[in-house]
XYZ file of N, CA and C in Angstrom:
864
model
N 5.061 10.269 5.066
C 3.141 10.901 3.818
C 2.889 11.298 5.625
N 1.507 12.179 4.483
C -0.185 11.930 6.057
C -0.211 10.984 7.079
N -0.190 11.431 7.993
C -0.844 10.197 8.893
C -2.140 9.292 7.975
N -2.297 8.680 7.956
C -3.612 7.914 7.919
C -4.526 7.787 8.683
N -4.339 8.062 9.830
C -5.021 8.367 10.557
C -5.725 9.714 10.962
N -5.254 11.043 10.176
C -6.488 11.669 10.451
C -7.356 11.512 9.604
N -8.436 12.638 8.984
C -9.355 12.805 8.619
C -9.829 12.774 7.019
N -9.918 11.377 6.851
C -9.848 11.486 5.005
C -7.877 11.263 4.739
N -8.096 9.850 4.680
C -6.851 8.946 4.404
C -6.130 9.755 2.939
N -5.275 9.810 2.456
C -4.487 10.635 1.237
C -4.575 9.805 0.154
N -5.038 9.622 -1.143
C -4.992 9.008 -2.113
C -3.469 9.184 -2.734
N -3.086 8.241 -3.113
C -1.723 8.477 -3.996
C -1.583 9.819 -4.613
N -2.969 9.598 -6.182
C -3.324 10.955 -6.496
C -2.913 12.949 -5.644
N -3.512 12.767 -4.470
C -3.630 14.147 -4.184
C -1.651 13.692 -3.149
N -1.191 13.533 -3.160
C -0.102 13.235 -2.798
C 1.352 13.771 -3.463
N 0.713 13.518 -4.879
C 0.963 13.373 -6.135
C 0.973 15.695 -5.741
N -0.192 16.013 -6.233
C -0.347 16.848 -6.058
C 0.174 18.099 -5.251
N 0.198 17.325 -4.040
C 0.221 17.985 -3.028
C 2.608 18.384 -2.717
N 2.911 17.389 -3.327
C 4.501 17.023 -3.479
C 4.370 18.435 -4.827
N 3.645 18.537 -6.105
C 4.397 19.088 -7.070
C 3.919 19.461 -6.623
N 2.792 20.944 -6.134
C 2.514 21.834 -5.026
C 3.671 23.001 -4.760
N 4.293 22.440 -4.244
C 5.296 22.089 -2.989
C 6.509 22.376 -3.471
N 7.085 21.388 -4.588
C 7.664 21.476 -5.924
C 7.545 23.843 -6.074
N 6.467 23.652 -6.553
C 6.773 25.149 -7.045
C 6.825 26.272 -5.857
N 6.272 25.929 -5.465
C 6.447 27.493 -3.862
C 7.752 27.450 -3.803
N 8.786 26.232 -3.233
C 10.053 26.016 -3.500
C 10.453 27.449 -4.570
N 10.519 26.779 -5.129
C 11.109 27.672 -7.542
C 10.577 28.522 -7.303
N 9.579 29.166 -6.420
C 9.283 30.568 -6.537
C 9.568 31.250 -5.804
N 10.467 30.716 -4.414
C 11.164 31.095 -3.537
C 10.241 32.020 -2.736
N 8.861 31.634 -2.502
C 7.857 31.626 -1.549
C 7.880 30.620 0.066
N 7.615 31.279 1.296
C 7.925 30.599 2.343
C 6.291 30.604 2.556
N 5.774 29.967 3.305
C 4.602 28.992 3.727
C 3.206 29.987 4.257
N 4.168 31.292 4.885
C 3.217 32.119 4.926
C 3.142 33.100 3.755
N 3.641 33.713 3.118
C 3.681 33.933 1.435
C 2.176 33.899 0.713
N 2.470 32.386 0.873
C 1.343 31.242 -0.260
C 0.255 31.393 0.687
N -0.105 31.331 2.146
C -1.270 31.571 2.751
C -1.554 32.845 3.034
N -1.346 33.692 2.402
C -1.041 35.188 2.468
C -2.081 35.020 1.150
N -2.229 34.305 0.490
C -2.561 34.591 -0.777
C -4.262 34.562 -1.258
N -4.020 32.741 -0.699
C -5.239 32.220 -0.146
C -6.539 33.031 1.631
N -5.584 33.577 1.846
C -6.147 33.900 3.702
C -6.218 33.166 4.371
N -5.367 31.458 4.111
C -5.199 31.123 5.430
C -4.324 30.579 6.156
N -3.904 29.450 7.115
C -3.431 30.208 7.820
C -1.979 29.072 7.568
N -0.522 29.587 7.675
C 0.219 28.853 6.744
C 0.252 27.053 6.831
N -0.354 26.933 7.997
C -0.479 25.070 9.022
C -1.213 24.510 7.576
N -2.225 24.977 7.477
C -2.972 25.078 5.886
C -2.288 24.625 4.744
N -1.227 25.198 4.538
C -0.417 25.172 2.746
C 0.410 24.426 3.552
N 0.804 23.883 4.149
C 1.447 23.013 4.883
C 1.101 21.310 4.924
N -0.681 21.495 5.390
C -1.066 20.749 5.413
C -1.654 20.065 3.603
N -2.075 21.151 3.100
C -2.096 20.987 1.611
C -0.841 20.010 0.740
N 0.509 20.419 1.362
C 1.178 19.899 0.397
C 1.680 18.669 1.547
N 0.985 18.318 2.540
C 1.289 17.174 2.822
C 0.399 16.541 2.593
N -0.894 16.780 1.791
C -1.833 15.523 1.331
C -2.456 15.530 2.872
N -2.997 15.810 3.192
C -3.579 15.600 5.031
C -5.356 16.275 4.491
N -5.342 17.001 3.959
C -6.530 17.761 3.025
C -6.729 18.193 1.535
N -8.065 17.883 1.431
C -8.681 17.340 -0.332
C -8.040 19.485 -0.721
N -8.508 19.071 -2.291
C -7.252 20.684 -2.326
C -8.924 21.267 -3.257
N -8.913 22.309 -3.274
C -10.610 22.997 -3.716
C -9.559 23.105 -4.485
N -11.118 23.178 -5.829
C -10.073 23.635 -7.508
C -10.066 25.655 -7.392
N -10.265 26.622 -6.621
C -9.859 27.204 -6.610
C -8.823 28.138 -5.941
N -8.404 27.409 -4.659
C -7.201 27.132 -3.779
C -6.487 26.894 -4.918
N -6.316 25.856 -6.153
C -5.139 25.572 -6.371
C -5.058 26.441 -7.622
N -6.177 27.297 -8.304
C -5.610 28.074 -9.546
C -5.072 29.566 -8.502
N -5.568 30.029 -7.361
C -5.150 31.037 -7.021
C -3.315 30.695 -6.235
N -3.051 29.260 -5.403
C -1.663 28.838 -5.428
C -1.397 29.044 -6.770
N -1.241 28.465 -8.216
C -0.861 28.777 -9.468
C -0.703 29.903 -9.731
N -1.635 30.923 -9.827
C -1.302 32.108 -9.724
C 0.481 32.435 -8.787
N -0.713 32.207 -7.904
C 0.976 33.205 -6.544
C 1.924 32.858 -6.900
N 2.443 31.351 -7.917
C 3.359 30.700 -7.730
C 4.367 31.320 -9.066
N 3.475 32.019 -9.861
C 4.158 32.053 -11.594
C 3.786 31.764 -12.479
N 2.602 30.868 -12.275
C 2.108 29.519 -12.950
C 1.483 30.748 -14.155
N 1.971 30.471 -15.001
C 0.518 31.459 -16.306
C 0.178 30.361 -17.693
N 0.949 28.753 -17.458
C 0.719 28.540 -19.123
C -0.744 27.988 -18.906
N -1.805 27.714 -20.406
C -3.111 27.454 -19.629
C -3.064 26.259 -19.458
N -2.490 24.670 -20.464
C -2.426 23.871 -20.689
C -1.475 23.464 -19.498
N -0.788 24.052 -18.478
C -0.480 23.621 -17.257
C -1.231 23.596 -15.658
N -2.112 24.764 -16.330
C -3.303 25.280 -15.838
C -4.002 24.110 -15.086
N -4.718 23.432 -16.302
C -5.169 22.596 -16.282
C -4.906 21.938 -15.934
N -3.722 21.016 -16.340
C -3.050 19.701 -15.574
C -3.340 19.482 -14.398
N -3.381 20.439 -13.687
C -2.798 20.782 -12.601
C -4.489 20.715 -11.960
N -5.323 20.845 -12.559
C -7.186 21.242 -11.952
C -7.516 20.060 -12.425
N -6.547 19.708 -13.384
C -7.414 18.042 -14.330
C -6.985 16.798 -12.507
N -5.431 17.247 -11.588
C -5.099 16.356 -11.533
C -5.713 16.791 -10.305
N -5.958 17.548 -9.417
C -6.956 17.949 -8.555
C -8.433 17.115 -8.139
N -9.571 17.463 -9.351
C -9.839 16.824 -9.768
C -9.652 15.165 -8.974
N -9.191 14.462 -10.122
C -9.062 13.110 -9.876
C -9.078 12.971 -8.709
N -7.952 13.558 -7.962
C -7.652 13.580 -6.422
C -8.326 13.543 -5.558
N -9.379 14.693 -5.756
C -10.453 14.562 -5.134
C -11.493 13.890 -5.143
N -11.560 12.691 -5.629
C -12.889 11.820 -6.094
C -12.154 10.827 -5.220
N -13.399 10.122 -4.441
C -12.758 9.160 -3.726
C -12.510 7.465 -4.612
N -11.861 7.007 -4.214
C -11.042 5.733 -4.679
C -12.373 4.433 -5.147
N -11.927 4.108 -5.442
C -13.576 2.491 -5.778
C -13.499 1.575 -4.608
N -12.197 1.874 -3.399
C -12.490 0.812 -2.336
C -13.363 2.463 -1.083
N -14.534 2.680 -1.622
C -15.142 4.520 -0.273
C -15.996 3.403 -0.439
N -16.546 2.857 -0.932
C -17.980 2.245 -0.995
C -17.885 0.889 0.712
N -16.581 0.531 0.719
C -16.153 -0.381 1.993
C -15.521 0.727 2.851
N -15.795 2.051 2.872
C -15.989 2.690 3.493
C -16.346 2.313 5.141
N -17.592 1.779 5.201
C -18.144 1.381 6.612
C -17.643 0.027 8.290
N -16.768 -0.463 6.956
C -15.917 -1.450 7.460
C -14.237 -1.344 7.567
N -13.871 -0.369 6.505
C -12.503 -0.127 6.102
C -11.981 0.907 7.281
N -11.040 0.954 7.835
C -10.185 1.336 8.433
C -9.718 3.098 8.049
N -9.894 3.771 8.512
C -9.238 4.856 8.063
C -7.588 5.384 7.343
N -7.256 4.443 9.426
C -5.578 4.367 8.381
C -5.393 3.122 7.747
N -6.106 2.434 7.078
C -6.087 1.464 5.684
C -6.214 1.781 4.020
N -6.967 2.604 4.385
C -7.241 3.312 3.237
C -6.367 4.187 2.232
N -5.184 4.514 3.224
C -3.810 4.664 2.861
C -3.270 3.751 1.820
N -3.223 2.507 2.386
C -2.800 0.783 1.929
C -3.543 0.671 0.869
N -4.710 0.597 1.494
C -5.196 0.056 -0.271
C -5.119 1.734 -2.171
N -4.712 2.590 -1.725
C -4.769 2.828 -2.578
C -3.241 3.186 -2.813
N -2.344 3.222 -1.660
C -0.848 2.740 -2.680
C -0.397 1.552 -3.648
N -1.331 1.049 -3.613
C -1.067 -0.961 -4.029
C -2.012 -0.577 -4.924
N -3.014 0.444 -5.208
C -3.849 0.556 -6.092
C -2.430 0.912 -7.508
N -1.852 2.046 -7.193
C -1.005 3.209 -7.731
C 0.267 2.533 -8.042
N 1.116 1.573 -7.582
C 2.334 0.785 -7.418
C 2.225 -0.142 -8.442
N 3.871 0.128 -8.809
C 3.940 -0.880 -9.659
C 5.072 -1.660 -8.993
N 5.965 -1.618 -8.045
C 6.565 -2.468 -7.658
C 5.626 -2.882 -6.138
N 5.167 -4.479 -5.411
C 4.551 -3.953 -4.137
C 5.957 -5.437 -3.578
N 6.720 -4.914 -3.286
C 7.229 -6.089 -1.993
C 6.799 -6.201 -0.775
N 7.092 -6.719 -0.294
C 6.406 -7.492 1.223
C 6.704 -8.547 1.578
N 7.213 -8.477 3.219
C 8.020 -10.539 4.746
C 5.824 -9.914 4.781
N 5.803 -11.580 4.981
C 5.663 -12.096 5.223
C 5.030 -13.501 6.747
N 5.499 -12.747 7.857
C 5.576 -14.182 8.235
C 4.632 -14.930 9.412
N 3.236 -14.817 9.247
C 2.483 -14.841 9.675
C 0.909 -15.563 9.471
N 0.971 -15.254 7.777
C -0.679 -15.414 6.976
C -0.280 -15.029 5.895
N -0.596 -15.560 4.872
C -0.369 -15.482 3.461
C -1.130 -13.568 3.443
N -0.500 -13.477 2.437
C -0.568 -11.858 1.467
C -2.417 -11.714 1.364
N -2.681 -10.801 2.050
C -4.405 -10.727 1.664
C -4.398 -10.407 -0.423
N -3.052 -10.246 -1.037
C -3.226 -10.136 -2.615
C -3.709 -11.482 -3.449
N -3.545 -12.981 -1.972
C -3.103 -14.088 -2.919
C -4.104 -15.028 -1.912
N -5.081 -14.253 -0.525
C -5.664 -15.233 0.229
C -6.804 -16.260 -0.974
N -7.481 -17.039 -0.365
C -8.590 -18.197 -0.826
C -9.222 -16.619 -0.360
N -10.636 -17.110 -0.580
C -12.678 -16.177 0.570
C -12.002 -17.417 1.373
N -12.217 -18.573 1.852
C -12.639 -19.385 2.637
C -11.214 -18.803 3.798
N -9.427 -18.646 3.021
C -8.465 -18.581 4.447
C -8.659 -17.498 4.991
N -9.695 -16.143 4.053
C -9.221 -15.080 4.412
C -10.639 -14.461 5.344
N -11.852 -15.313 4.862
C -12.605 -15.299 6.316
C -12.473 -16.618 7.877
N -11.359 -16.786 7.699
C -10.603 -18.015 8.540
C -10.364 -16.884 9.238
N -9.061 -16.446 8.534
C -8.385 -15.308 9.175
C -8.404 -13.790 9.632
N -9.529 -13.455 9.194
C -10.663 -12.125 9.865
C -11.253 -12.069 11.350
N -11.671 -13.572 10.535
C -12.527 -13.911 12.084
C -11.907 -14.130 13.396
N -10.097 -14.687 12.927
C -9.570 -15.082 14.560
C -8.983 -13.659 14.839
N -9.147 -12.611 14.171
C -7.944 -11.134 13.885
C -9.486 -10.569 14.812
N -10.172 -10.490 14.099
C -11.715 -9.907 14.824
C -12.840 -9.989 15.103
N -12.666 -10.783 16.896
C -13.675 -11.974 17.117
C -14.624 -11.367 17.550
N -15.142 -9.940 17.688
C -16.157 -8.686 17.844
C -16.936 -8.254 16.662
N -16.007 -8.640 15.079
C -17.311 -8.647 14.075
C -18.047 -9.587 13.473
N -19.563 -8.843 13.507
C -20.795 -9.039 13.126
C -20.357 -10.051 12.021
N -21.032 -11.503 11.417
C -20.403 -12.106 10.674
C -20.726 -11.655 8.447
N -21.329 -10.878 8.888
C -22.177 -9.491 7.334
C -20.743 -8.534 7.675
N -19.977 -7.817 8.447
C -18.785 -7.393 8.728
C -17.476 -8.104 7.921
N -17.684 -8.854 8.322
C -16.535 -10.301 7.749
C -16.866 -10.516 5.829
N -17.865 -10.543 6.241
C -17.610 -11.011 4.547
C -17.890 -9.771 4.146
N -18.176 -8.550 4.481
C -17.408 -6.716 3.303
C -16.136 -7.284 3.286
N -15.793 -7.258 4.598
C -13.958 -7.272 4.461
C -13.333 -8.135 3.224
N -14.217 -9.444 2.975
C -13.596 -10.337 2.322
C -14.066 -9.982 0.925
N -15.291 -9.347 0.773
C -15.150 -9.065 -0.881
C -14.045 -7.952 -1.129
N -14.136 -7.031 -0.314
C -12.883 -5.598 -0.337
C -11.858 -6.254 -0.794
N -11.185 -7.403 -0.370
C -10.207 -8.167 0.016
C -9.948 -9.053 -1.078
N -11.926 -9.595 -2.202
C -11.387 -9.941 -3.173
C -10.914 -9.048 -4.386
N -11.813 -7.940 -4.116
C -11.643 -7.374 -5.427
C -10.060 -6.022 -5.413
N -9.609 -6.653 -3.584
C -8.212 -5.581 -4.414
C -7.226 -6.377 -5.640
N -7.979 -8.038 -5.078
C -6.710 -9.030 -6.214
C -6.893 -9.153 -7.034
N -8.204 -8.294 -7.857
C -7.841 -8.005 -8.787
C -7.037 -7.098 -9.611
N -5.762 -6.556 -8.950
C -4.968 -5.847 -9.529
C -3.361 -6.363 -10.499
N -3.484 -7.661 -10.212
C -2.796 -8.680 -10.129
C -2.877 -9.333 -11.985
N -3.738 -8.927 -12.043
C -4.914 -9.481 -13.257
C -4.736 -8.713 -13.769
N -4.502 -7.211 -13.389
C -5.261 -6.091 -14.733
C -4.466 -5.946 -15.572
N -4.381 -5.040 -16.476
C -3.722 -3.954 -17.860
C -2.922 -3.463 -16.997
N -1.422 -3.513 -17.121
C -0.607 -3.033 -16.452
C -0.136 -3.660 -14.432
N -0.795 -4.661 -14.712
C -0.167 -5.488 -13.198
C 1.430 -5.179 -12.697
N 1.209 -5.007 -11.486
C 2.191 -4.159 -10.285
C 2.985 -5.889 -10.789
N 4.102 -5.830 -10.093
C 5.128 -6.982 -9.718
C 4.735 -7.401 -8.005
N 4.170 -8.192 -7.722
C 4.383 -8.888 -6.488
C 5.062 -9.658 -5.524
N 6.228 -9.124 -4.883
C 6.699 -10.217 -4.690
C 7.247 -10.287 -2.968
N 7.234 -11.582 -2.416
C 6.995 -11.699 -1.781
C 8.005 -12.668 -0.704
N 7.643 -12.862 0.451
C 9.091 -13.003 0.717
C 8.320 -14.071 2.242
N 7.741 -14.901 2.351
C 6.708 -15.609 3.178
C 7.497 -16.623 4.187
N 6.908 -17.238 5.789
C 7.798 -17.537 6.768
C 7.482 -19.386 6.143
N 7.759 -19.988 7.085
C 7.625 -21.452 6.462
C 6.062 -21.389 7.923
N 5.974 -20.332 8.784
C 5.275 -20.066 9.648
C 4.216 -20.572 9.239
N 3.912 -19.359 7.867
C 2.099 -19.383 6.824
C 2.261 -20.465 6.580
N 2.612 -21.930 6.208
C 1.897 -23.212 5.623
C 1.933 -23.804 6.246
N 2.784 -23.526 7.594
C 2.521 -24.355 8.844
C 0.937 -23.971 10.079
N 1.070 -23.210 10.118
C -0.364 -22.493 11.001
C -1.638 -23.368 9.991
N -2.146 -23.756 10.669
C -3.505 -24.589 10.032
C -4.441 -23.360 9.912
N -5.177 -22.655 9.090
C -6.406 -21.814 9.510
C -7.310 -22.481 8.838
N -8.883 -22.942 9.472
C -10.208 -22.745 8.596
C -9.571 -24.523 8.240
N -9.211 -25.372 9.265
C -9.565 -26.446 8.012
C -8.354 -26.921 7.148
N -8.170 -28.186 7.087
C -7.365 -29.184 6.345
C -7.540 -28.368 4.568
N -9.227 -28.455 4.673
C -9.530 -28.167 2.609
C -8.839 -27.043 2.704
N -9.426 -26.009 3.942
C -8.947 -24.642 2.866
C -7.254 -24.234 3.211
N -6.595 -25.155 3.943
C -5.529 -25.235 3.711
C -4.461 -25.319 2.311
N -5.741 -26.973 1.856
C -4.786 -27.371 0.647
C -5.435 -26.701 -0.170
N -6.781 -25.935 -0.164
C -7.241 -25.228 -1.556
C -6.768 -23.717 -1.482
N -5.744 -23.520 -0.301
C -4.857 -22.186 0.074
C -3.563 -22.611 -0.605
N -3.121 -23.134 -1.131
C -1.625 -24.041 -1.425
C -1.502 -23.863 -2.316
N -2.893 -25.050 -2.677
C -3.136 -24.513 -4.427
C -3.075 -23.171 -5.061
N -4.019 -22.469 -4.020
C -4.026 -21.275 -4.852
C -2.300 -19.977 -5.333
N -1.962 -20.250 -4.404
C 0.066 -20.290 -3.954
C 0.311 -20.465 -5.143
N 0.448 -21.878 -5.697
C 1.026 -22.701 -6.489
C 0.443 -21.922 -8.040
N -0.811 -22.014 -7.889
C -1.241 -21.046 -9.428
C -0.186 -19.514 -9.346
N -0.952 -19.229 -7.939
C -0.010 -17.508 -8.508
C 1.165 -17.894 -8.876
N 2.428 -18.712 -8.793
C 3.777 -18.716 -9.312
C 3.733 -18.841 -10.343
N 2.560 -19.066 -11.037
C 2.986 -19.209 -11.876
C 2.630 -17.933 -13.161
N 2.231 -16.897 -11.769
C 1.772 -15.584 -12.820
C 2.747 -15.199 -13.301
N 3.766 -14.391 -14.795
C 5.115 -13.417 -15.079
C 4.845 -12.342 -13.983
N 3.903 -11.517 -12.996
C 4.026 -10.863 -12.165
C 4.052 -10.727 -10.295
N 3.886 -12.376 -10.177
C 4.464 -12.932 -9.313
C 5.716 -13.519 -8.477
N 6.021 -13.232 -7.473
C 7.565 -14.261 -6.928
C 7.274 -13.970 -5.970
N 7.164 -15.511 -5.290
C 6.725 -16.021 -3.484
C 8.639 -16.713 -3.726
N 8.433 -16.111 -2.374
C 9.876 -17.278 -1.857
C 9.486 -17.579 -0.223
N 9.712 -18.693 -0.079
C 9.343 -19.467 1.441
C 11.538 -19.666 2.313
N 10.973 -18.567 3.410
C 12.201 -18.560 4.318
C 11.556 -19.414 5.272
N 13.296 -20.655 5.209
C 12.115 -22.076 5.767
C 12.870 -21.799 7.580
N 12.563 -22.764 8.408
C 13.278 -23.079 9.726
C 14.471 -23.100 9.255
N 15.200 -23.759 8.570
C 16.727 -24.598 8.432
C 17.230 -22.721 8.051
N 16.733 -21.680 7.466
C 17.833 -20.697 7.313
C 18.009 -20.086 8.503
N 17.025 -20.520 9.648
C 17.382 -20.368 10.628
C 17.425 -18.049 11.106
N 18.170 -17.704 12.337
C 17.276 -16.390 12.285
C 17.622 -14.761 10.972
N 16.713 -13.710 10.439
C 16.873 -13.054 9.632
C 16.674 -11.409 9.879
N 17.278 -10.796 9.505
C 17.163 -9.628 9.377
C 15.158 -8.964 9.879
N 14.507 -9.334 9.260
C 13.462 -9.035 9.433
C 12.155 -9.511 10.682
N 13.083 -10.563 11.779
C 11.914 -11.508 12.469
C 11.130 -10.437 13.226
N 10.716 -9.622 13.367
C 9.899 -8.655 14.004
C 8.947 -7.712 14.014
N 8.507 -8.167 12.626
C 7.137 -8.397 11.912
C 7.048 -7.836 10.630
N 6.005 -8.547 10.161
C 5.243 -8.246 8.289
C 5.544 -6.416 8.556
N 5.843 -6.481 7.041
C 5.999 -4.644 6.514
C 5.342 -5.468 4.942
N 5.633 -4.044 4.662
C 5.178 -3.847 2.735
C 6.264 -2.546 1.549
N 6.708 -3.058 1.149
C 7.369 -1.782 0.358
C 6.635 -1.226 -0.970
N 6.401 -0.574 -1.096
C 5.719 0.444 -2.627
C 6.307 0.894 -3.026
N 6.925 0.511 -4.390
C 7.403 1.487 -5.059
C 6.405 1.767 -6.091
N 6.948 3.511 -6.923
C 5.938 3.738 -7.836
C 6.821 4.599 -9.521
N 5.740 4.603 -10.313
C 6.145 5.146 -11.552
C 6.089 6.088 -12.100
N 5.840 6.808 -10.713
C 5.764 8.489 -10.097
C 6.860 10.035 -9.885
N 7.470 10.117 -10.619
C 8.398 11.111 -10.372
C 8.613 11.171 -9.065
N 7.121 11.848 -8.619
C 6.754 12.796 -7.729
C 6.901 11.738 -5.741
N 6.644 10.840 -6.399
C 6.493 9.126 -5.232
C 7.467 8.835 -4.629
N 8.345 8.879 -3.908
C 8.688 7.913 -3.098
C 8.923 6.486 -2.654
N 9.985 5.463 -2.508
C 9.642 4.548 -1.836
C 8.241 4.791 -1.098
N 7.496 3.577 -0.493
C 7.117 4.291 0.651
C 6.912 2.487 1.857
N 7.228 2.675 2.956
C 7.242 1.319 3.289
C 6.594 1.265 4.982
N 5.341 0.054 4.578
C 3.930 0.439 5.745
C 4.419 -0.844 6.321
N 4.203 -0.433 7.747
C 4.427 -1.775 8.575
C 2.486 -1.648 10.049
N 2.256 -2.470 10.084
C 1.165 -2.546 10.348
C 0.917 -3.381 12.145
N 0.322 -2.963 13.137
C -0.496 -2.653 14.579
C -1.496 -3.272 14.686
N -2.277 -3.906 15.321
C -3.360 -4.047 15.880
C -3.935 -2.748 16.295
N -3.712 -1.169 16.368
C -4.549 -0.518 16.233
C -4.412 0.515 14.996
N -3.664 0.291 14.235
C -3.361 1.157 13.171
C -1.632 0.914 12.026
N -1.333 1.892 11.670
C -0.620 0.784 10.449
C 0.062 3.196 10.337
N 1.908 2.450 10.079
C 2.873 3.838 9.770
C 3.229 3.669 8.965
N 3.253 4.409 7.756
C 3.869 5.015 6.595
C 5.125 5.451 6.871
N 6.422 4.642 6.536
C 7.504 5.698 6.271
C 8.006 6.520 4.244
N 8.405 7.848 4.802
C 8.926 7.770 3.000
C 9.808 8.464 2.602
N 10.294 8.723 4.470
C 11.805 9.397 4.062
C 12.953 8.076 4.047
N 13.885 8.542 3.430
C 15.345 7.645 2.544
C 15.801 6.636 3.461
N 16.560 6.947 4.878
C 16.753 6.448 5.456
C 15.865 5.088 6.067
N 14.511 5.835 6.220
C 13.745 4.613 7.156
C 13.537 3.700 5.914
N 12.872 3.816 4.733
C 12.909 3.187 3.902
C 13.644 2.344 3.592
N 15.396 3.018 3.224
C 17.118 1.581 2.640
C 16.773 1.002 4.095
N 16.469 1.198 5.341
C 16.335 0.020 6.227
C 15.622 -0.809 5.457
N 13.818 -0.964 5.172
C 13.571 -2.112 4.830
C 13.880 -2.382 3.349
N 13.992 -1.717 2.847
C 14.790 -2.283 1.724
C 16.442 -3.639 1.566
N 16.889 -3.173 2.819
C 18.157 -3.174 3.042
C 18.058 -5.125 3.611
N 16.778 -4.804 4.533
C 16.231 -6.090 5.030
C 15.567 -7.059 4.952
N 14.637 -7.063 3.663
C 14.143 -7.588 2.203
C 14.907 -8.417 1.872
N 16.429 -7.553 1.574
C 17.378 -7.727 -0.064
C 17.750 -8.653 0.542
N 18.254 -8.459 0.801
C 19.174 -10.001 2.817
C 18.457 -10.764 2.780
N 17.135 -10.943 2.653
C 16.254 -11.755 3.332
C 15.952 -12.167 1.535
N 15.667 -12.135 1.025
C 15.869 -12.887 -0.430
C 16.089 -14.312 -0.494
N 18.156 -12.890 -0.724
C 19.370 -13.862 -0.614
C 18.773 -14.840 0.436
N 18.283 -15.184 1.553
C 18.984 -16.046 2.675
C 17.323 -16.805 2.210
N 16.676 -16.170 1.794
C 15.241 -17.759 1.039
C 15.680 -18.509 0.419
N 14.501 -19.616 0.576
C 14.663 -20.328 -0.868
C 14.383 -19.819 -2.350
N 15.310 -20.064 -3.474
C 15.175 -19.074 -4.149
C 13.621 -19.695 -4.521
N 13.294 -18.412 -5.408
C 11.554 -18.361 -6.234
C 11.527 -19.673 -7.258
N 13.056 -20.389 -7.708
C 11.787 -21.067 -9.004
C 12.002 -22.945 -8.017
N 11.612 -22.868 -6.689
C 12.001 -23.644 -6.187
C 10.267 -23.740 -5.582
N 9.480 -22.306 -5.606
C 8.933 -22.636 -4.542
C 7.485 -23.005 -4.925
N 7.355 -23.545 -6.023
C 6.114 -24.719 -6.516
C 6.596 -25.868 -6.150
N 7.727 -26.657 -6.154
C 8.330 -27.427 -5.114
C 8.385 -27.352 -4.275
N 7.800 -26.106 -3.037
C 7.899 -25.783 -1.566
C 6.581 -26.353 -1.464
N 5.448 -25.826 -1.665
C 4.055 -24.884 -1.874
C 3.806 -26.768 -1.993
N 4.493 -28.300 -3.273
C 3.657 -28.588 -3.334
C 4.082 -30.086 -2.462
N 4.953 -30.251 -1.532
C 5.568 -30.541 -0.670
C 4.310 -30.453 0.464
N 4.170 -29.302 1.231
C 3.374 -28.633 2.168
C 2.339 -29.128 1.700
N 1.612 -29.021 0.216
C 0.409 -29.908 0.396
C 0.535 -31.767 0.973
N 0.502 -31.963 0.556
C 0.756 -33.054 0.246
C 0.491 -33.731 1.846
N 1.692 -32.659 2.491
C 0.933 -32.735 4.219
C -0.747 -32.814 5.169
N -1.164 -31.635 3.859
C -1.397 -31.198 4.967
C -2.705 -33.099 4.538
């Protein structure tokens, strides 16, 4: 996947368009150089288009389609329509003043996925946080941010959560370490409300939560949190995401993603079953 630190993090639709153009070029038996000559650009520009590292101008798309032998008007219009949509900013664009470029790609992937799997050893996942819990987490992780910026990021996080109750909502399957529930964040009331929110989430048909108890011992992902996204779009492979203090890495190569999937599958088998999660959470809430 394109480096999300580059200018203009790719939206999912831009990735799809790039992959479709790459497929057409390869089926036509054309090299990067031949395709570049048709646009009078460098071969590096064609590579960047296919990797979704740049936006795609409609005249470029039309010229490439002609170069690749696409003549069906309906197919051409389909590509152009996709290009128009791909070049539109996502709904999260209005938060660009506080949204790092590397995380914009995450929000786009999250918005288009039909399955989101995650391991979280430190905090409740953002999609399930209460406002007060989110604010406390952000203040701890961004000690130099202004109160106004923290409020903006909390607002973005709350808006992201609407995808769980929208039509055709994605499946969210999360394994949380017991540490998440035992780490006091924001005080007793904030924690009680947060655990209640998690208990409510377990009732949603598209949310599956599992707790990894300390008693389960070591597990395959003790190195840190990660997400895996799966899409209802044939061109998009599963994508894994791992975050650090200063950025993120996105993996879409099959061998890389398979290691994340295997680790998460093993953890799901090792963690407490999902049908016990509500009772586990209720027990923790009584202790707060």
